Amino acid sequence: MSKARTAVLISGRGSNMMALVEAARAPEYPAEIVCVVSSRADAGGLDFAAANGIATRAISHKDYATREAYDSAIDVYLRSMKVEAIALAGFMRVLSADFVAGWDGRILNIHPSLLPAYKGLHTHERAIADGARIAGCSVHLVTPELDGGPVLLQAEVPVLPADTPGTLAARVLRQEHRIYPQALAWLANRIIEDRE
């Protein structure tokens, strides 16, 4: 079975990357995780990826004068790995418009809110402060607008009266791990159809 060659970009422990790797173990899953790229050499997710036989690369933005130069270095590596799809999993860098254009329709991001609500950072704190009764997560295609691309999948969780940002985040994260593999499968199937 043909599978879409996928890179996962991380900056930390990579729990969503781990969920994608686990999903990709299934023979019928349409994507294979061929590499994990981290913006930080000390990201815990790199160890998990390496232990699972996945190519890893740490590329630090501090080594490049501009965001465009940094993104170009990532692009060169991904193309050398014959990557077809990119999944951002806690990658804490905003990608340049040129990079996004070069991978148009082939970059996914998981965001811990029900977009278009609470774009950017501190989503759980903001939801609690606003008295929101429902929170959740979204998987969307990446466009140059931060957290602004078309939403593919969402999952809701209730905001409980005693919630802290931490307890809410943990409940949302469980849903992220459920819907991100579904969204990547959708994108991978579309890439395979386009290729054939």
PDB file of C-alpha atoms in Angstrom:
ATOM      1  CA  MET A   1       0.000   0.000   0.000  1.00  0.00           C
ATOM      2  CA  SER A   2       1.279   3.422  -0.961  1.00  0.00           C
ATOM      3  CA  LYS A   3       1.619   5.798   1.998  1.00  0.00           C
ATOM      4  CA  ALA A   4       2.112   9.553   2.184  1.00  0.00           C
ATOM      5  CA  ARG A   5       5.589  10.383   3.472  1.00  0.00           C
ATOM      6  CA  THR A   6       5.033  12.659   6.466  1.00  0.00           C
ATOM      7  CA  ALA A   7       7.275  14.850   8.610  1.00  0.00           C
ATOM      8  CA  VAL A   8       6.266  15.918  12.113  1.00  0.00           C
ATOM      9  CA  LEU A   9       7.634  19.227  13.432  1.00  0.00           C
ATOM     10  CA  ILE A  10       7.921  19.614  17.211  1.00  0.00           C
ATOM     11  CA  SER A  11       9.469  21.849  19.855  1.00  0.00           C
ATOM     12  CA  GLY A  12       8.907  19.825  23.041  1.00  0.00           C
ATOM     13  CA  ARG A  13       7.784  16.452  24.313  1.00  0.00           C
ATOM     14  CA  GLY A  14       5.823  15.748  21.149  1.00  0.00           C
ATOM     15  CA  SER A  15       2.795  13.957  22.594  1.00  0.00           C
ATOM     16  CA  ASN A  16       0.774  14.613  19.419  1.00  0.00           C
ATOM     17  CA  MET A  17       3.706  13.343  17.358  1.00  0.00           C
ATOM     18  CA  MET A  18       3.624  10.179  19.482  1.00  0.00           C
ATOM     19  CA  ALA A  19      -0.100   9.776  18.735  1.00  0.00           C
ATOM     20  CA  LEU A  20       0.620  10.072  15.006  1.00  0.00           C
ATOM     21  CA  VAL A  21       3.476   7.552  15.199  1.00  0.00           C
ATOM     22  CA  GLU A  22       1.225   5.103  17.059  1.00  0.00           C
ATOM     23  CA  ALA A  23      -1.557   5.525  14.482  1.00  0.00           C
ATOM     24  CA  ALA A  24       0.904   5.043  11.621  1.00  0.00           C
ATOM     25  CA  ARG A  25       1.845   1.592  12.962  1.00  0.00           C
ATOM     26  CA  ALA A  26      -1.447   0.227  11.598  1.00  0.00           C
ATOM     27  CA  PRO A  27      -0.878  -1.443   8.208  1.00  0.00           C
ATOM     28  CA  GLU A  28      -3.929   0.268   6.682  1.00  0.00           C
ATOM     29  CA  TYR A  29      -3.000   3.779   7.897  1.00  0.00           C
ATOM     30  CA  PRO A  30      -2.300   5.933   4.795  1.00  0.00           C
ATOM     31  CA  ALA A  31       0.663   7.954   6.173  1.00  0.00           C
ATOM     32  CA  GLU A  32       4.119   6.961   7.329  1.00  0.00           C
ATOM     33  CA  ILE A  33       6.147   9.188   9.641  1.00  0.00           C
ATOM     34  CA  VAL A  34       9.532   9.401   7.913  1.00  0.00           C
ATOM     35  CA  CYS A  35      11.164  12.119  10.025  1.00  0.00           C
ATOM     36  CA  VAL A  36      10.731  14.332  13.078  1.00  0.00           C
ATOM     37  CA  VAL A  37      12.220  17.834  13.051  1.00  0.00           C
ATOM     38  CA  SER A  38      12.569  19.870  16.227  1.00  0.00           C
ATOM     39  CA  SER A  39      13.292  23.560  16.709  1.00  0.00           C
ATOM     40  CA  ARG A  40      15.086  22.573  19.919  1.00  0.00           C
ATOM     41  CA  ALA A  41      17.858  20.007  20.307  1.00  0.00           C
ATOM     42  CA  ASP A  42      16.668  19.176  23.845  1.00  0.00           C
ATOM     43  CA  ALA A  43      13.076  18.370  22.825  1.00  0.00           C
ATOM     44  CA  GLY A  44      11.988  15.150  24.510  1.00  0.00           C
ATOM     45  CA  GLY A  45      10.106  14.028  21.432  1.00  0.00           C
ATOM     46  CA  LEU A  46      13.360  13.497  19.524  1.00  0.00           C
ATOM     47  CA  ASP A  47      14.303  10.616  21.845  1.00  0.00           C
ATOM     48  CA  PHE A  48      10.938   8.928  21.292  1.00  0.00           C
ATOM     49  CA  ALA A  49      11.230   9.272  17.522  1.00  0.00           C
ATOM     50  CA  ALA A  50      14.788   7.944  17.444  1.00  0.00           C
ATOM     51  CA  ALA A  51      13.825   5.014  19.672  1.00  0.00           C
ATOM     52  CA  ASN A  52      11.113   4.176  17.149  1.00  0.00           C
ATOM     53  CA  GLY A  53      13.511   4.154  14.201  1.00  0.00           C
ATOM     54  CA  ILE A  54      12.395   7.508  12.792  1.00  0.00           C
ATOM     55  CA  ALA A  55      14.960   9.931  11.359  1.00  0.00           C
ATOM     56  CA  THR A  56      15.389  13.014  13.559  1.00  0.00           C
ATOM     57  CA  ARG A  57      16.887  16.435  13.001  1.00  0.00           C
ATOM     58  CA  ALA A  58      17.203  19.428  15.346  1.00  0.00           C
ATOM     59  CA  ILE A  59      17.268  22.732  13.442  1.00  0.00           C
ATOM     60  CA  SER A  60      17.531  25.783  15.706  1.00  0.00           C
ATOM     61  CA  HIS A  61      16.270  29.170  14.565  1.00  0.00           C
ATOM     62  CA  LYS A  62      19.175  30.695  16.524  1.00  0.00           C
ATOM     63  CA  ASP A  63      21.532  29.443  13.813  1.00  0.00           C
ATOM     64  CA  TYR A  64      19.852  31.573  11.113  1.00  0.00           C
ATOM     65  CA  ALA A  65      19.692  35.330  10.623  1.00  0.00           C
ATOM     66  CA  THR A  66      16.089  35.443   9.400  1.00  0.00           C
ATOM     67  CA  ARG A  67      12.908  33.423   9.675  1.00  0.00           C
ATOM     68  CA  GLU A  68      13.058  32.844   5.910  1.00  0.00           C
ATOM     69  CA  ALA A  69      16.582  31.413   6.126  1.00  0.00           C
ATOM     70  CA  TYR A  70      15.508  29.142   8.969  1.00  0.00           C
ATOM     71  CA  ASP A  71      12.447  27.935   7.108  1.00  0.00           C
ATOM     72  CA  SER A  72      14.574  27.342   4.017  1.00  0.00           C
ATOM     73  CA  ALA A  73      16.869  25.045   6.011  1.00  0.00           C
ATOM     74  CA  ILE A  74      13.851  23.037   7.175  1.00  0.00           C
ATOM     75  CA  ASP A  75      12.490  22.953   3.624  1.00  0.00           C
ATOM     76  CA  VAL A  76      15.782  21.620   2.221  1.00  0.00           C
ATOM     77  CA  TYR A  77      15.836  18.826   4.808  1.00  0.00           C
ATOM     78  CA  LEU A  78      12.194  17.859   4.268  1.00  0.00           C
ATOM     79  CA  ARG A  79      12.636  17.712   0.498  1.00  0.00           C
ATOM     80  CA  SER A  80      15.796  15.619   0.922  1.00  0.00           C
ATOM     81  CA  MET A  81      13.606  13.164   2.864  1.00  0.00           C
ATOM     82  CA  LYS A  82      11.017  13.172   0.031  1.00  0.00           C
ATOM     83  CA  VAL A  83       8.353  14.414   2.443  1.00  0.00           C
ATOM     84  CA  GLU A  84       4.841  14.881   1.039  1.00  0.00           C
ATOM     85  CA  ALA A  85       2.940  16.108   4.123  1.00  0.00           C
ATOM     86  CA  ILE A  86       3.843  18.050   7.269  1.00  0.00           C
ATOM     87  CA  ALA A  87       2.161  17.783  10.661  1.00  0.00           C
ATOM     88  CA  LEU A  88       2.932  20.536  13.164  1.00  0.00           C
ATOM     89  CA  ALA A  89       2.760  19.101  16.678  1.00  0.00           C
ATOM     90  CA  GLY A  90       3.612  21.768  19.207  1.00  0.00           C
ATOM     91  CA  PHE A  91       6.064  23.441  16.821  1.00  0.00           C
ATOM     92  CA  MET A  92       6.525  26.823  18.468  1.00  0.00           C
ATOM     93  CA  ARG A  93       7.645  28.777  15.408  1.00  0.00           C
ATOM     94  CA  VAL A  94       5.500  30.756  12.990  1.00  0.00           C
ATOM     95  CA  LEU A  95       6.264  29.609   9.448  1.00  0.00           C
ATOM     96  CA  SER A  96       6.996  32.197   6.769  1.00  0.00           C
ATOM     97  CA  ALA A  97       4.544  32.825   3.941  1.00  0.00           C
ATOM     98  CA  ASP A  98       7.031  31.465   1.375  1.00  0.00           C
ATOM     99  CA  PHE A  99       7.416  28.194   3.267  1.00  0.00           C
ATOM    100  CA  VAL A 100       3.641  27.789   3.613  1.00  0.00           C
ATOM    101  CA  ALA A 101       3.151  28.559  -0.100  1.00  0.00           C
ATOM    102  CA  GLY A 102       5.706  25.905  -1.016  1.00  0.00           C
ATOM    103  CA  TRP A 103       3.706  23.286   0.893  1.00  0.00           C
ATOM    104  CA  ASP A 104       0.248  24.674   0.135  1.00  0.00           C
ATOM    105  CA  GLY A 105      -2.515  22.321   1.237  1.00  0.00           C
ATOM    106  CA  ARG A 106      -0.041  19.843   2.739  1.00  0.00           C
ATOM    107  CA  ILE A 107       0.633  21.268   6.240  1.00  0.00           C
ATOM    108  CA  LEU A 108      -1.583  20.419   9.204  1.00  0.00           C
ATOM    109  CA  ASN A 109      -1.596  22.032  12.644  1.00  0.00           C
ATOM    110  CA  ILE A 110      -3.314  21.013  15.864  1.00  0.00           C
ATOM    111  CA  HIS A 111      -4.524  23.939  17.965  1.00  0.00           C
ATOM    112  CA  PRO A 112      -5.923  23.726  21.519  1.00  0.00           C
ATOM    113  CA  SER A 113      -9.115  25.711  20.973  1.00  0.00           C
ATOM    114  CA  LEU A 114     -12.276  25.596  18.920  1.00  0.00           C
ATOM    115  CA  LEU A 115     -11.103  27.861  16.124  1.00  0.00           C
ATOM    116  CA  PRO A 116     -11.757  30.615  15.213  1.00  0.00           C
ATOM    117  CA  ALA A 117     -11.926  31.248  18.984  1.00  0.00           C
ATOM    118  CA  TYR A 118      -8.662  31.787  20.884  1.00  0.00           C
ATOM    119  CA  LYS A 119      -6.071  31.867  18.148  1.00  0.00           C
ATOM    120  CA  GLY A 120      -2.462  32.056  19.362  1.00  0.00           C
ATOM    121  CA  LEU A 121      -1.211  31.222  22.844  1.00  0.00           C
ATOM    122  CA  HIS A 122      -2.721  30.771  26.346  1.00  0.00           C
ATOM    123  CA  THR A 123      -5.947  29.316  24.964  1.00  0.00           C
ATOM    124  CA  HIS A 124      -7.056  27.560  28.156  1.00  0.00           C
ATOM    125  CA  GLU A 125      -6.401  30.566  30.408  1.00  0.00           C
ATOM    126  CA  ARG A 126      -8.399  32.765  28.048  1.00  0.00           C
ATOM    127  CA  ALA A 127     -11.316  30.319  27.806  1.00  0.00           C
ATOM    128  CA  ILE A 128     -11.571  30.053  31.608  1.00  0.00           C
ATOM    129  CA  ALA A 129     -11.250  33.815  32.053  1.00  0.00           C
ATOM    130  CA  ASP A 130     -14.079  34.354  29.569  1.00  0.00           C
ATOM    131  CA  GLY A 131     -16.352  31.922  31.386  1.00  0.00           C
ATOM    132  CA  ALA A 132     -16.542  29.617  28.358  1.00  0.00           C
ATOM    133  CA  ARG A 133     -18.579  26.463  28.961  1.00  0.00           C
ATOM    134  CA  ILE A 134     -17.084  24.534  26.055  1.00  0.00           C
ATOM    135  CA  ALA A 135     -13.444  24.289  24.994  1.00  0.00           C
ATOM    136  CA  GLY A 136     -11.681  21.899  22.668  1.00  0.00           C
ATOM    137  CA  CYS A 137      -9.206  21.513  19.856  1.00  0.00           C
ATOM    138  CA  SER A 138      -9.018  21.951  16.089  1.00  0.00           C
ATOM    139  CA  VAL A 139      -6.945  20.472  13.286  1.00  0.00           C
ATOM    140  CA  HIS A 140      -6.579  22.894  10.394  1.00  0.00           C
ATOM    141  CA  LEU A 141      -4.668  23.340   7.172  1.00  0.00           C
ATOM    142  CA  VAL A 142      -1.898  25.900   7.622  1.00  0.00           C
ATOM    143  CA  THR A 143      -2.096  29.194   5.741  1.00  0.00           C
ATOM    144  CA  PRO A 144      -0.007  32.352   6.194  1.00  0.00           C
ATOM    145  CA  GLU A 145      -2.616  33.656   8.679  1.00  0.00           C
ATOM    146  CA  LEU A 146      -1.811  32.354  12.194  1.00  0.00           C
ATOM    147  CA  ASP A 147      -4.323  29.631  13.137  1.00  0.00           C
ATOM    148  CA  GLY A 148      -6.482  30.864  10.257  1.00  0.00           C
ATOM    149  CA  GLY A 149      -6.557  27.993   7.757  1.00  0.00           C
ATOM    150  CA  PRO A 150      -9.559  25.804   6.936  1.00  0.00           C
ATOM    151  CA  VAL A 151     -10.600  23.624   9.894  1.00  0.00           C
ATOM    152  CA  LEU A 152     -10.777  19.893   9.133  1.00  0.00           C
ATOM    153  CA  LEU A 153     -11.779  18.411  12.489  1.00  0.00           C
ATOM    154  CA  GLN A 154     -12.721  19.643  15.952  1.00  0.00           C
ATOM    155  CA  ALA A 155     -13.471  18.012  19.293  1.00  0.00           C
ATOM    156  CA  GLU A 156     -15.272  19.635  22.214  1.00  0.00           C
ATOM    157  CA  VAL A 157     -14.779  19.195  25.948  1.00  0.00           C
ATOM    158  CA  PRO A 158     -16.773  20.839  28.751  1.00  0.00           C
ATOM    159  CA  VAL A 159     -15.131  23.516  30.864  1.00  0.00           C
ATOM    160  CA  LEU A 160     -15.812  22.428  34.445  1.00  0.00           C
ATOM    161  CA  PRO A 161     -16.363  24.897  37.313  1.00  0.00           C
ATOM    162  CA  ALA A 162     -13.190  23.790  39.140  1.00  0.00           C
ATOM    163  CA  ASP A 163     -10.993  23.753  36.016  1.00  0.00           C
ATOM    164  CA  THR A 164      -7.533  25.274  35.988  1.00  0.00           C
ATOM    165  CA  PRO A 165      -5.657  25.847  32.742  1.00  0.00           C
ATOM    166  CA  GLY A 166      -3.754  22.640  33.518  1.00  0.00           C
ATOM    167  CA  THR A 167      -6.775  20.402  34.090  1.00  0.00           C
ATOM    168  CA  LEU A 168      -8.523  21.782  31.028  1.00  0.00           C
ATOM    169  CA  ALA A 169      -5.391  21.353  28.922  1.00  0.00           C
ATOM    170  CA  ALA A 170      -5.088  17.700  29.960  1.00  0.00           C
ATOM    171  CA  ARG A 171      -8.696  16.986  28.937  1.00  0.00           C
ATOM    172  CA  VAL A 172      -8.266  18.788  25.619  1.00  0.00           C
ATOM    173  CA  LEU A 173      -4.991  16.957  24.931  1.00  0.00           C
ATOM    174  CA  ARG A 174      -6.738  13.584  25.092  1.00  0.00           C
ATOM    175  CA  GLN A 175      -9.029  14.774  22.296  1.00  0.00           C
ATOM    176  CA  GLU A 176      -6.076  16.145  20.300  1.00  0.00           C
ATOM    177  CA  HIS A 177      -4.529  12.661  20.348  1.00  0.00           C
ATOM    178  CA  ARG A 178      -7.817  11.251  19.013  1.00  0.00           C
ATOM    179  CA  ILE A 179      -8.548  13.662  16.145  1.00  0.00           C
ATOM    180  CA  TYR A 180      -5.044  14.463  14.844  1.00  0.00           C
ATOM    181  CA  PRO A 181      -4.468  10.962  13.415  1.00  0.00           C
ATOM    182  CA  GLN A 182      -7.909  11.144  11.736  1.00  0.00           C
ATOM    183  CA  ALA A 183      -7.049  14.465  10.082  1.00  0.00           C
ATOM    184  CA  LEU A 184      -3.637  13.248   8.916  1.00  0.00           C
ATOM    185  CA  ALA A 185      -5.267  10.165   7.408  1.00  0.00           C
ATOM    186  CA  TRP A 186      -7.626  12.433   5.446  1.00  0.00           C
ATOM    187  CA  LEU A 187      -4.726  14.536   4.123  1.00  0.00           C
ATOM    188  CA  ALA A 188      -2.616  11.462   3.336  1.00  0.00           C
ATOM    189  CA  ASN A 189      -5.437   9.866   1.345  1.00  0.00           C
ATOM    190  CA  ARG A 190      -5.845  13.083  -0.638  1.00  0.00           C
ATOM    191  CA  ILE A 191      -2.098  13.202  -1.402  1.00  0.00           C
ATOM    192  CA  ILE A 192      -2.097   9.548  -2.495  1.00  0.00           C
ATOM    193  CA  GLU A 193      -5.073  10.164  -4.807  1.00  0.00           C
ATOM    194  CA  ASP A 194      -3.345  13.210  -6.352  1.00  0.00           C
ATOM    195  CA  ARG A 195      -0.157  11.210  -6.847  1.00  0.00           C
ATOM    196  CA  GLU A 196      -1.857   8.289  -8.628  1.00  0.00           C
TER     197      GLU A 196
END
